[in-house]
PDB file of C-alpha atoms and ligand atoms in Angstrom:
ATOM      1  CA  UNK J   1      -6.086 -19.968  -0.153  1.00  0.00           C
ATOM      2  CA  UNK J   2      -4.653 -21.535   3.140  1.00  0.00           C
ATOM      3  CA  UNK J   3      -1.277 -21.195   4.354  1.00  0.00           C
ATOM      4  CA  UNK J   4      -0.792 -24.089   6.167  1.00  0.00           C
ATOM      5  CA  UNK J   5       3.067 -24.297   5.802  1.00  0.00           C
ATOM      6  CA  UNK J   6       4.490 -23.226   9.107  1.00  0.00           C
ATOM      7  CA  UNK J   7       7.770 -22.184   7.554  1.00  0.00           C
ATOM      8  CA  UNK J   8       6.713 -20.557   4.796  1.00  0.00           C
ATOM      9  CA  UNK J   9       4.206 -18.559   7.432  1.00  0.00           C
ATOM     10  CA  UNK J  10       7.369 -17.910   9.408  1.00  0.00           C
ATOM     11  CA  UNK J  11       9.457 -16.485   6.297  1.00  0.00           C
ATOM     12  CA  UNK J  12       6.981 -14.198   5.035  1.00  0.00           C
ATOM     13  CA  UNK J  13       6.697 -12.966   8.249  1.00  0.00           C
ATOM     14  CA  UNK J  14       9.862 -12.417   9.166  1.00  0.00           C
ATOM     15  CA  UNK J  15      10.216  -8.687   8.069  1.00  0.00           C
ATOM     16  CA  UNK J  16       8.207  -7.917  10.731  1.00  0.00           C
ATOM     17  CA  UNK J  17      10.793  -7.198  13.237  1.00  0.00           C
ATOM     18  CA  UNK J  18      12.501  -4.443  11.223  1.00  0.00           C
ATOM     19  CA  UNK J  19       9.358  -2.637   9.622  1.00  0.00           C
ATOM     20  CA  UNK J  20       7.056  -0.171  10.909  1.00  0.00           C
ATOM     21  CA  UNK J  21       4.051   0.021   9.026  1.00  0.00           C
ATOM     22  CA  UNK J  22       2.080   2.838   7.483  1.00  0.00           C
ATOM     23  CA  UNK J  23      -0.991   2.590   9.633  1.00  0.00           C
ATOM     24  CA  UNK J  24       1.097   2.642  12.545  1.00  0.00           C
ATOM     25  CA  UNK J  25       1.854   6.363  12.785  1.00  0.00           C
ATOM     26  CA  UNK J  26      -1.208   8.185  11.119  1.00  0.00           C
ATOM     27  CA  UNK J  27      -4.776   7.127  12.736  1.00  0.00           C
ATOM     28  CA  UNK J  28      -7.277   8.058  10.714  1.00  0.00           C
ATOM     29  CA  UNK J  29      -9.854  10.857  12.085  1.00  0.00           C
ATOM     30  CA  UNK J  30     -13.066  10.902   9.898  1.00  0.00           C
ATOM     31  CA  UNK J  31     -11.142   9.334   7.312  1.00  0.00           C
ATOM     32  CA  UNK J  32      -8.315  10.888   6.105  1.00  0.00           C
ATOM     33  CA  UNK J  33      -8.685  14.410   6.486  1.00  0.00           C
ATOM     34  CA  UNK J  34      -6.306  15.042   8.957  1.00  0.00           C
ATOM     35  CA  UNK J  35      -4.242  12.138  10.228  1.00  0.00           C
ATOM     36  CA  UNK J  36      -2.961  12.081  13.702  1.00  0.00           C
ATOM     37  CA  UNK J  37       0.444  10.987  14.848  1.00  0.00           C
ATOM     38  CA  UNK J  38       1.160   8.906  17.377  1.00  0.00           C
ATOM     39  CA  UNK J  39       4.295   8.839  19.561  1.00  0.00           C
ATOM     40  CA  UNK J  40       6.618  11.481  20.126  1.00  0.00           C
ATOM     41  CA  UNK J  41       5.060  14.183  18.332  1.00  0.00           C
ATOM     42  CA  UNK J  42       2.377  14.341  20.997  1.00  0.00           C
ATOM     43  CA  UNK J  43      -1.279  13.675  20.879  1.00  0.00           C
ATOM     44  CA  UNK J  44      -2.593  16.856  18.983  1.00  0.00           C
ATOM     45  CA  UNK J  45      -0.246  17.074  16.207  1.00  0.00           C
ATOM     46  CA  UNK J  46      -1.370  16.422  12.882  1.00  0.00           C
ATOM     47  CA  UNK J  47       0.363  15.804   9.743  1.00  0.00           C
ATOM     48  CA  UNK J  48      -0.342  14.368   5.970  1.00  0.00           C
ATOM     49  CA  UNK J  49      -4.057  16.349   5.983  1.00  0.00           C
ATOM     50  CA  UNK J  50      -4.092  15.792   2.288  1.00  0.00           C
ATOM     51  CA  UNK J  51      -7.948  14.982   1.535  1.00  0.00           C
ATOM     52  CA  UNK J  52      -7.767  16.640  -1.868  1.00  0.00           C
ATOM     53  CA  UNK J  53      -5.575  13.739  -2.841  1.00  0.00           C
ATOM     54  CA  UNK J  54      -8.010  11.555  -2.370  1.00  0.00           C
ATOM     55  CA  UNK J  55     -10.982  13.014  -3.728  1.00  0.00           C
ATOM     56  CA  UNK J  56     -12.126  10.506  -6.443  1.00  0.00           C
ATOM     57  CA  UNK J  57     -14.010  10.644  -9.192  1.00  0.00           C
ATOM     58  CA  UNK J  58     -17.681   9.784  -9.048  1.00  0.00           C
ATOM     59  CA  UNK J  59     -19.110   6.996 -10.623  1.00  0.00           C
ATOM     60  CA  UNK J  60     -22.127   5.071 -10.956  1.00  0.00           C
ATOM     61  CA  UNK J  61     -20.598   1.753 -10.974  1.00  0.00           C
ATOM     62  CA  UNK J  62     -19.157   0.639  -7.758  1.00  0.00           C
ATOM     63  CA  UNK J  63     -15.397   1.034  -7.950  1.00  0.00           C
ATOM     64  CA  UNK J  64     -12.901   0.205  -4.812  1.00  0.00           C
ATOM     65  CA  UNK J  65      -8.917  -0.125  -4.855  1.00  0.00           C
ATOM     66  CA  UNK J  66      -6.933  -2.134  -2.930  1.00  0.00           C
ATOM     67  CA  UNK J  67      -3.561  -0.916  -2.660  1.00  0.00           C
ATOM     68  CA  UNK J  68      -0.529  -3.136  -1.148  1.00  0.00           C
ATOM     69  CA  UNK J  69       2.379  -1.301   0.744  1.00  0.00           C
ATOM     70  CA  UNK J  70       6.101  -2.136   1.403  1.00  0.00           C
ATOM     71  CA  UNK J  71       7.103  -5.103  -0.754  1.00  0.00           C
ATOM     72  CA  UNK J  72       7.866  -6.851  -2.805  1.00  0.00           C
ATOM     73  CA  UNK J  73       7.862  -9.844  -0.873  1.00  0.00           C
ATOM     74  CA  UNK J  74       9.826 -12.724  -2.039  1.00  0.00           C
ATOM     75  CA  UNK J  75       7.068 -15.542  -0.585  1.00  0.00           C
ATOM     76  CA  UNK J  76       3.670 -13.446  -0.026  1.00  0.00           C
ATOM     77  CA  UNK J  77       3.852 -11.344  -2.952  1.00  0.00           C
ATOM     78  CA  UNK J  78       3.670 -13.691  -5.699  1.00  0.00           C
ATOM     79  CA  UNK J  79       0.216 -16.029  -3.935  1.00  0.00           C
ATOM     80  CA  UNK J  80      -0.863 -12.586  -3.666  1.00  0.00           C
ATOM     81  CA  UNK J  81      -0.410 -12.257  -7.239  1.00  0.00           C
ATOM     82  CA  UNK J  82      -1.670 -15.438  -8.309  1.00  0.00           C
ATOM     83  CA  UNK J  83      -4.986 -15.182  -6.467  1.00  0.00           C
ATOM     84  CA  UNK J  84      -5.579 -11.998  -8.041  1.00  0.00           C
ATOM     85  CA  UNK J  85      -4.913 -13.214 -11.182  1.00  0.00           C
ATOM     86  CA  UNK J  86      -7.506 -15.997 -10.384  1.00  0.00           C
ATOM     87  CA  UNK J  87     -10.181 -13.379  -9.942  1.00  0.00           C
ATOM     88  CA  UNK J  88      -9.191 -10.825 -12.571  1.00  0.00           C
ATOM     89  CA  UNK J  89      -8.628  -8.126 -10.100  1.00  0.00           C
ATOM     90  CA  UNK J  90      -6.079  -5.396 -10.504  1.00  0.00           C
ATOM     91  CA  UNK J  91      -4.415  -3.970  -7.377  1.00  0.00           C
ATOM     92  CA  UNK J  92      -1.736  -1.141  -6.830  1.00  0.00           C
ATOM     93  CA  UNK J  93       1.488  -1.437  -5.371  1.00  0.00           C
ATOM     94  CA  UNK J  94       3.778   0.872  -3.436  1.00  0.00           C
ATOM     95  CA  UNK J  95       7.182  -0.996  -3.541  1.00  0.00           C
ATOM     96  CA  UNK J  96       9.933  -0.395  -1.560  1.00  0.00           C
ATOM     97  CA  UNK J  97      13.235   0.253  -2.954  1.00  0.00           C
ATOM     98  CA  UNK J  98      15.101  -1.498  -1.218  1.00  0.00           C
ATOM     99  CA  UNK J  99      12.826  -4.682  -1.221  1.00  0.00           C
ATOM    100  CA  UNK J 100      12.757  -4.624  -5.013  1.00  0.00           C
ATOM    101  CA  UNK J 101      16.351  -6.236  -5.069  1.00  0.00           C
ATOM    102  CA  UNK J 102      16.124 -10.258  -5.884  1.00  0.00           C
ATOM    103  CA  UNK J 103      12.493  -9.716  -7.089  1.00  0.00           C
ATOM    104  CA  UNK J 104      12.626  -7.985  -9.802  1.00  0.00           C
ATOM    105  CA  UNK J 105      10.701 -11.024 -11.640  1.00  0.00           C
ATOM    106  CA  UNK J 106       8.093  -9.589  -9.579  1.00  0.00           C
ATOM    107  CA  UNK J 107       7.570  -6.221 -10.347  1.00  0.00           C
ATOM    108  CA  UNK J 108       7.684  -7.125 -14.166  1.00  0.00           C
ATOM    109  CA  UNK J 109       5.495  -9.799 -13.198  1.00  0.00           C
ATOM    110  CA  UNK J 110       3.159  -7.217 -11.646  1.00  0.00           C
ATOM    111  CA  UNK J 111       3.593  -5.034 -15.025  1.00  0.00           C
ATOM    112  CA  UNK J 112       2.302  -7.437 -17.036  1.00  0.00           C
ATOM    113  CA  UNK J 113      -0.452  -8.529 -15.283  1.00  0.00           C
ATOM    114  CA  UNK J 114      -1.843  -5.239 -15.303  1.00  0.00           C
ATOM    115  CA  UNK J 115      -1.305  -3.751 -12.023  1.00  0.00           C
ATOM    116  CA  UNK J 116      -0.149  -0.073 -10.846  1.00  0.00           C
ATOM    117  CA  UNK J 117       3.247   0.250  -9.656  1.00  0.00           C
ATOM    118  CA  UNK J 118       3.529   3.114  -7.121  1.00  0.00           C
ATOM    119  CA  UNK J 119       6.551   4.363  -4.973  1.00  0.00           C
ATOM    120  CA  UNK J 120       6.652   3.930  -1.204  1.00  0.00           C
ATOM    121  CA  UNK J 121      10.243   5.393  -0.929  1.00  0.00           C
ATOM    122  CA  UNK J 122      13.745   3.336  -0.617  1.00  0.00           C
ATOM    123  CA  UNK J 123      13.675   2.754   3.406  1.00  0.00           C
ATOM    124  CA  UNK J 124      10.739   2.600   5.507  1.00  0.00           C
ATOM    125  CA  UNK J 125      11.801   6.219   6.985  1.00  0.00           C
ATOM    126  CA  UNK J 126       9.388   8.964   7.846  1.00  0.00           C
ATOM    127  CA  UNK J 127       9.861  11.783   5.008  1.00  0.00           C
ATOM    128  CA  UNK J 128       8.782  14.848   6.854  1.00  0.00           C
ATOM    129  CA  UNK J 129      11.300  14.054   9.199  1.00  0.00           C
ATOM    130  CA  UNK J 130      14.488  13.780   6.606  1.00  0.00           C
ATOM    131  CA  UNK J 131      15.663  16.950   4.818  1.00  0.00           C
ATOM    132  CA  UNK J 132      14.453  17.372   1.191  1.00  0.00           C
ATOM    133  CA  UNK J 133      16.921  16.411  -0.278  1.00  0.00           C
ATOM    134  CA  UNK J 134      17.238  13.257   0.959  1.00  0.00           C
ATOM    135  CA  UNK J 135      13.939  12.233   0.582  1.00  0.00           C
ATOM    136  CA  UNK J 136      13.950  13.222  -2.967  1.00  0.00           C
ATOM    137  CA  UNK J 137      16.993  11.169  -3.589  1.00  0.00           C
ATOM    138  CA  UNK J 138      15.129   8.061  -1.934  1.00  0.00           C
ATOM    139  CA  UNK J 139      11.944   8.680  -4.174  1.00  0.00           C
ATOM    140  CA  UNK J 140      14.719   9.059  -7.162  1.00  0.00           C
ATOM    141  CA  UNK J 141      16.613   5.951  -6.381  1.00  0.00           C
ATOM    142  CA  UNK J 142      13.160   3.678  -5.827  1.00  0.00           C
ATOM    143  CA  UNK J 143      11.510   5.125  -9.235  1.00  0.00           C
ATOM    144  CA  UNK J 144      15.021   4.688 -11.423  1.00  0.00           C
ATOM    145  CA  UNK J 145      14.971   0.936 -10.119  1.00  0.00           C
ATOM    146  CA  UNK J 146      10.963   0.738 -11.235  1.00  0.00           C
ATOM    147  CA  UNK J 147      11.427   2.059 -14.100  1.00  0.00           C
ATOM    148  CA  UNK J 148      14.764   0.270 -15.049  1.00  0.00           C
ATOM    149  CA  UNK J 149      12.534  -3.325 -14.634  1.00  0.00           C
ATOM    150  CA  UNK J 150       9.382  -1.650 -16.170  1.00  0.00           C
ATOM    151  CA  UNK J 151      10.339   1.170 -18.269  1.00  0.00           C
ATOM    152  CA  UNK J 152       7.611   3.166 -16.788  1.00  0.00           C
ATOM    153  CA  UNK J 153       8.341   6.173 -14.406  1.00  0.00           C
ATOM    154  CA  UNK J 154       5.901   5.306 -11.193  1.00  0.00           C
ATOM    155  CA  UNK J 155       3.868   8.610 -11.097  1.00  0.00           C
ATOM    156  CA  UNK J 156       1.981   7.793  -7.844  1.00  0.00           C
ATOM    157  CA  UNK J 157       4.094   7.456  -4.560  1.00  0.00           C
ATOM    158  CA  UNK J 158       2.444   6.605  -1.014  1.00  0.00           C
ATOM    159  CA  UNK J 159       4.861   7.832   1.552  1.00  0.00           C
ATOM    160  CA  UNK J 160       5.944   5.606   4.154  1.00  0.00           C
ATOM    161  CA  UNK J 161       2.869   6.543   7.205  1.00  0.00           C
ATOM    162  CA  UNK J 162       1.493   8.895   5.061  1.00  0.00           C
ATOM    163  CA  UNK J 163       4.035  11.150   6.129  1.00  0.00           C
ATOM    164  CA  UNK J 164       3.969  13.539   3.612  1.00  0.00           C
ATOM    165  CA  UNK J 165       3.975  17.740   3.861  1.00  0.00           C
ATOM    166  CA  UNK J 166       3.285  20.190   1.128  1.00  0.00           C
ATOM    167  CA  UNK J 167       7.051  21.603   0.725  1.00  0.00           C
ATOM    168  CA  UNK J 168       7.752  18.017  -0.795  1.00  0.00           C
ATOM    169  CA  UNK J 169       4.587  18.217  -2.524  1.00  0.00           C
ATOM    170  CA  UNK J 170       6.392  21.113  -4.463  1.00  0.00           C
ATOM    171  CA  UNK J 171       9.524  19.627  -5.106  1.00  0.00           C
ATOM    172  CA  UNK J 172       8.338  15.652  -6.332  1.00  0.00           C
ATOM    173  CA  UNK J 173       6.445  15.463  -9.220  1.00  0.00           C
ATOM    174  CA  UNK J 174       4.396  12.814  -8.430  1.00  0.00           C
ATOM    175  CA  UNK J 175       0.457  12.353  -6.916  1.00  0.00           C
ATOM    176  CA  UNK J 176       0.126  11.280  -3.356  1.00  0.00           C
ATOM    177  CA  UNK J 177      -1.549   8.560  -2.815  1.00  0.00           C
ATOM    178  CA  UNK J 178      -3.082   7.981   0.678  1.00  0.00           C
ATOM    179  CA  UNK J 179      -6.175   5.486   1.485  1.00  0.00           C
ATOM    180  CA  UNK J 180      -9.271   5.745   2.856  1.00  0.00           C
ATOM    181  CA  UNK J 181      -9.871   2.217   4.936  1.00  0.00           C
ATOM    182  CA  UNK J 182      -7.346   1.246   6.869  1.00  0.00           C
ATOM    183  CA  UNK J 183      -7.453  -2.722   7.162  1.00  0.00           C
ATOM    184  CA  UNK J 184      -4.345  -2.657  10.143  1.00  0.00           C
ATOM    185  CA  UNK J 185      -3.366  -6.106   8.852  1.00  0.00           C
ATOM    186  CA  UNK J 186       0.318  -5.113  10.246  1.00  0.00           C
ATOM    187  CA  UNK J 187      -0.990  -5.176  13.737  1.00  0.00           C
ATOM    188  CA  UNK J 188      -3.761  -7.751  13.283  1.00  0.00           C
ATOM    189  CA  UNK J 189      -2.627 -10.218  11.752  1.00  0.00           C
ATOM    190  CA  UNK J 190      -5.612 -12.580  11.711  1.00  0.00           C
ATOM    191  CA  UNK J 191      -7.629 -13.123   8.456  1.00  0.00           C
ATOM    192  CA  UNK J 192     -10.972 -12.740   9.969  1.00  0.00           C
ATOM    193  CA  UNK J 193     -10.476 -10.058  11.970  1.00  0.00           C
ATOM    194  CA  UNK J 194      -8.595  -8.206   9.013  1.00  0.00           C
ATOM    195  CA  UNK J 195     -11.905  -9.053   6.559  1.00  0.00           C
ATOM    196  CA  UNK J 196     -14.470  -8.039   8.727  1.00  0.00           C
ATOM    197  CA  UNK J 197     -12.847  -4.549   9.848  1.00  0.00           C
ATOM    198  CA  UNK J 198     -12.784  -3.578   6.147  1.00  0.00           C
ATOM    199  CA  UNK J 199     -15.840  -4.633   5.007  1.00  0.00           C
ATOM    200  CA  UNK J 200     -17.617  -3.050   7.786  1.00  0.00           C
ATOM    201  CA  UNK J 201     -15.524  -0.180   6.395  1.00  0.00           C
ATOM    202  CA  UNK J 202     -15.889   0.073   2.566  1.00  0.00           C
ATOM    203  CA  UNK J 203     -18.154   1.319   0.184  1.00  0.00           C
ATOM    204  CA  UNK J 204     -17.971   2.761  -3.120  1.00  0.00           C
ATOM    205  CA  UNK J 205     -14.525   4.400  -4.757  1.00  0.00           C
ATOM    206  CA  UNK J 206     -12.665   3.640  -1.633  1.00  0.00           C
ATOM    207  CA  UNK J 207      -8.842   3.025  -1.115  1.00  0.00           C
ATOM    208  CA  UNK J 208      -8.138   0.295   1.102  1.00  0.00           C
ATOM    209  CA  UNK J 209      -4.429  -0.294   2.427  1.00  0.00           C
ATOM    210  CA  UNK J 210      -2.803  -3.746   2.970  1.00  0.00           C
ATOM    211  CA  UNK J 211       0.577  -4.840   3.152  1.00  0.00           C
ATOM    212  CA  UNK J 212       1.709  -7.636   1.228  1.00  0.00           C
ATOM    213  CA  UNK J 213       4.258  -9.014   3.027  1.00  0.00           C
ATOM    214  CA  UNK J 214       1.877 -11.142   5.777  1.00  0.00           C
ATOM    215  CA  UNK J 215       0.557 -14.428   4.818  1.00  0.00           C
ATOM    216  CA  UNK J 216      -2.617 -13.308   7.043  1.00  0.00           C
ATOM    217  CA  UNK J 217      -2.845 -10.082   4.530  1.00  0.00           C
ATOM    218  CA  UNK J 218      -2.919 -11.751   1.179  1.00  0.00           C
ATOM    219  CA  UNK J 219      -5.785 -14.599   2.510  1.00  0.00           C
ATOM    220  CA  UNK J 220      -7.846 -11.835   3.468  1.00  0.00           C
ATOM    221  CA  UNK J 221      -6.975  -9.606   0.681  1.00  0.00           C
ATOM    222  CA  UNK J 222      -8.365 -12.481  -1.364  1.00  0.00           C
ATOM    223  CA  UNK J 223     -11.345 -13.239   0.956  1.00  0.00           C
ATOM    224  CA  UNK J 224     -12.315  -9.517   0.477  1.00  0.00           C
ATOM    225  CA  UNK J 225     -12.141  -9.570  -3.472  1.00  0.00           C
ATOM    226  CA  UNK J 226     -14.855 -12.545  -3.440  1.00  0.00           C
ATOM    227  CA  UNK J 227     -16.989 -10.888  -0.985  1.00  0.00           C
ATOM    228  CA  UNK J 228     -16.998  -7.270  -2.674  1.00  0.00           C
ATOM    229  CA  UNK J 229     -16.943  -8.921  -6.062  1.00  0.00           C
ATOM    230  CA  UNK J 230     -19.995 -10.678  -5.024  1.00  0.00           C
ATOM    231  CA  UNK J 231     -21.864  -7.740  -4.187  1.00  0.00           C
ATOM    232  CA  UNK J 232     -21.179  -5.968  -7.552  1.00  0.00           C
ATOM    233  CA  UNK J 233     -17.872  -4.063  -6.978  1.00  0.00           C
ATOM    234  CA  UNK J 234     -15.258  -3.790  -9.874  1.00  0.00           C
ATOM    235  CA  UNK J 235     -11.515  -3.549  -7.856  1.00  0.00           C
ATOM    236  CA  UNK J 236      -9.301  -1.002 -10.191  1.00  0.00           C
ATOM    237  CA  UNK J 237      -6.426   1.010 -10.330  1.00  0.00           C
ATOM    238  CA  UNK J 238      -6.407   4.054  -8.038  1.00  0.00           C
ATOM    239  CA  UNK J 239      -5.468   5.796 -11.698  1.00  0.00           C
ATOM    240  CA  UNK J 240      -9.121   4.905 -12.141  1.00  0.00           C
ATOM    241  CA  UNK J 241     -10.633   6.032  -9.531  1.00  0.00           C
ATOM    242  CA  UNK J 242      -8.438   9.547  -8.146  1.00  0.00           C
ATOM    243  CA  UNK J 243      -9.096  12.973  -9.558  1.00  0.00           C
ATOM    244  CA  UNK J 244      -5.157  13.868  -9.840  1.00  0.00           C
TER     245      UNK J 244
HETATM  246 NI1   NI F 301       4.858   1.206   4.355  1.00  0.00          NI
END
């Protein structure tokens, strides 16, 4: 699919400005085991090392998840959603609490066409940096808006840059959900560029993390599904494919 319309390109991009996206705080270091922050913290701090989470189950088909952070997105979300439908390929998404307001046909929408619903917190905030309590009451306040559309509880939350530490670990009943390819659409921006990086990058039972809430991110989103589907890959859930 092309997005030709200028102002529709400029709308769904327009939460740029205010977010700061996942794969801008953790670079990845032989994957995710061990993720390194960038900025203040200083160059050899490490946080979110949670490669157990991630561990998935093995399989002899060839299984890969793409997984869709920080909407819903009033514009991109729902050609995202229609081109999936298209191919028959389920997808996972971490919505945003405070993005769910005014498209809440959307997350039902997402329900029933078979997709995972996970929790990526109310506010784009960094967890490990808030007091417990707080974050829990973010977490709280996304999943009892989920589930009030759905009537499912999300059980799988992706913290906001994979900030994540094991005290809230303890006190959030929930599995972690990192990724394994990270397709930097947020800083890209550029379908080509976007497809190529992750299909240099993936192979079998990986995660891959997008962002649906760039027009750039749901064309190559879509370009990657025909290519991997082409080449024998099944997308699924990551309920499917993670060893909780
Ligand atoms: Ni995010």
């Amino acid at each position: 699919m092309a997005l030709k319309d200028w102002s529709l390109r400029r709308k769904c991009t327009l939460l740029l400005g205010i977010l700061i996206i996942d794969g801008a705080l953790l670079g990845s270091m032989g994957g995710i085991a061990g993720a390194r922050v960038a900025g203040n913290a200083g160059p050899d701090s490490y946080i979110a090392d949670n490669g157990k989470d991630i561990l998935t189950k093995p399989s002899s088909e060839k299984l890969v998840a793409l997984t869709f952070d920080d909407g819903p997105h009033a514009v991109c979300t729902p050609m995202l959603l229609d081109g999936l439908k298209e191919r028959g390929v389920h997808a996972t998404f971490f919505l945003m609490g405070e993005n769910i307001e005014g498209n809440e046909e959307l997350v039902s929408r997402m329900k029933q066409e078979g997709h995972l619903i996970g929790n990526h917190s109310y506010r784009h905030i960094q967890l490990t940096k808030e007091g417990e309590d707080k974050v829990c009451d973010a977490i709280e306040k996304t999943e009892g808006i989920i589930s009030g559309i759905t009537g499912t509880r999300p059980q799988y939350l992706r913290p906001p840059y994979g900030d994540w530490n094991d005290e809230l670990e303890c006190r959030m009943n929930l599995t972690t959900v990192f990724w394994t390819v990270d397709s930097l659409d947020w800083k890209l921006q550029d379908t080509s560029q976007i497809v190529s990086r992750v299909l240099k990058r993936t192979g079998n039972s990986d995660i891959i993390l997008m962002h649906d809430i760039f027009p750039t991110s749901v064309e190559a989103a879509l370009q990657i599904v025909d290519t991997l589907q082409a080449q024998g890959y099944t997308f699924v859930t990551v309920d499917e494919l993670m060893i909780d």
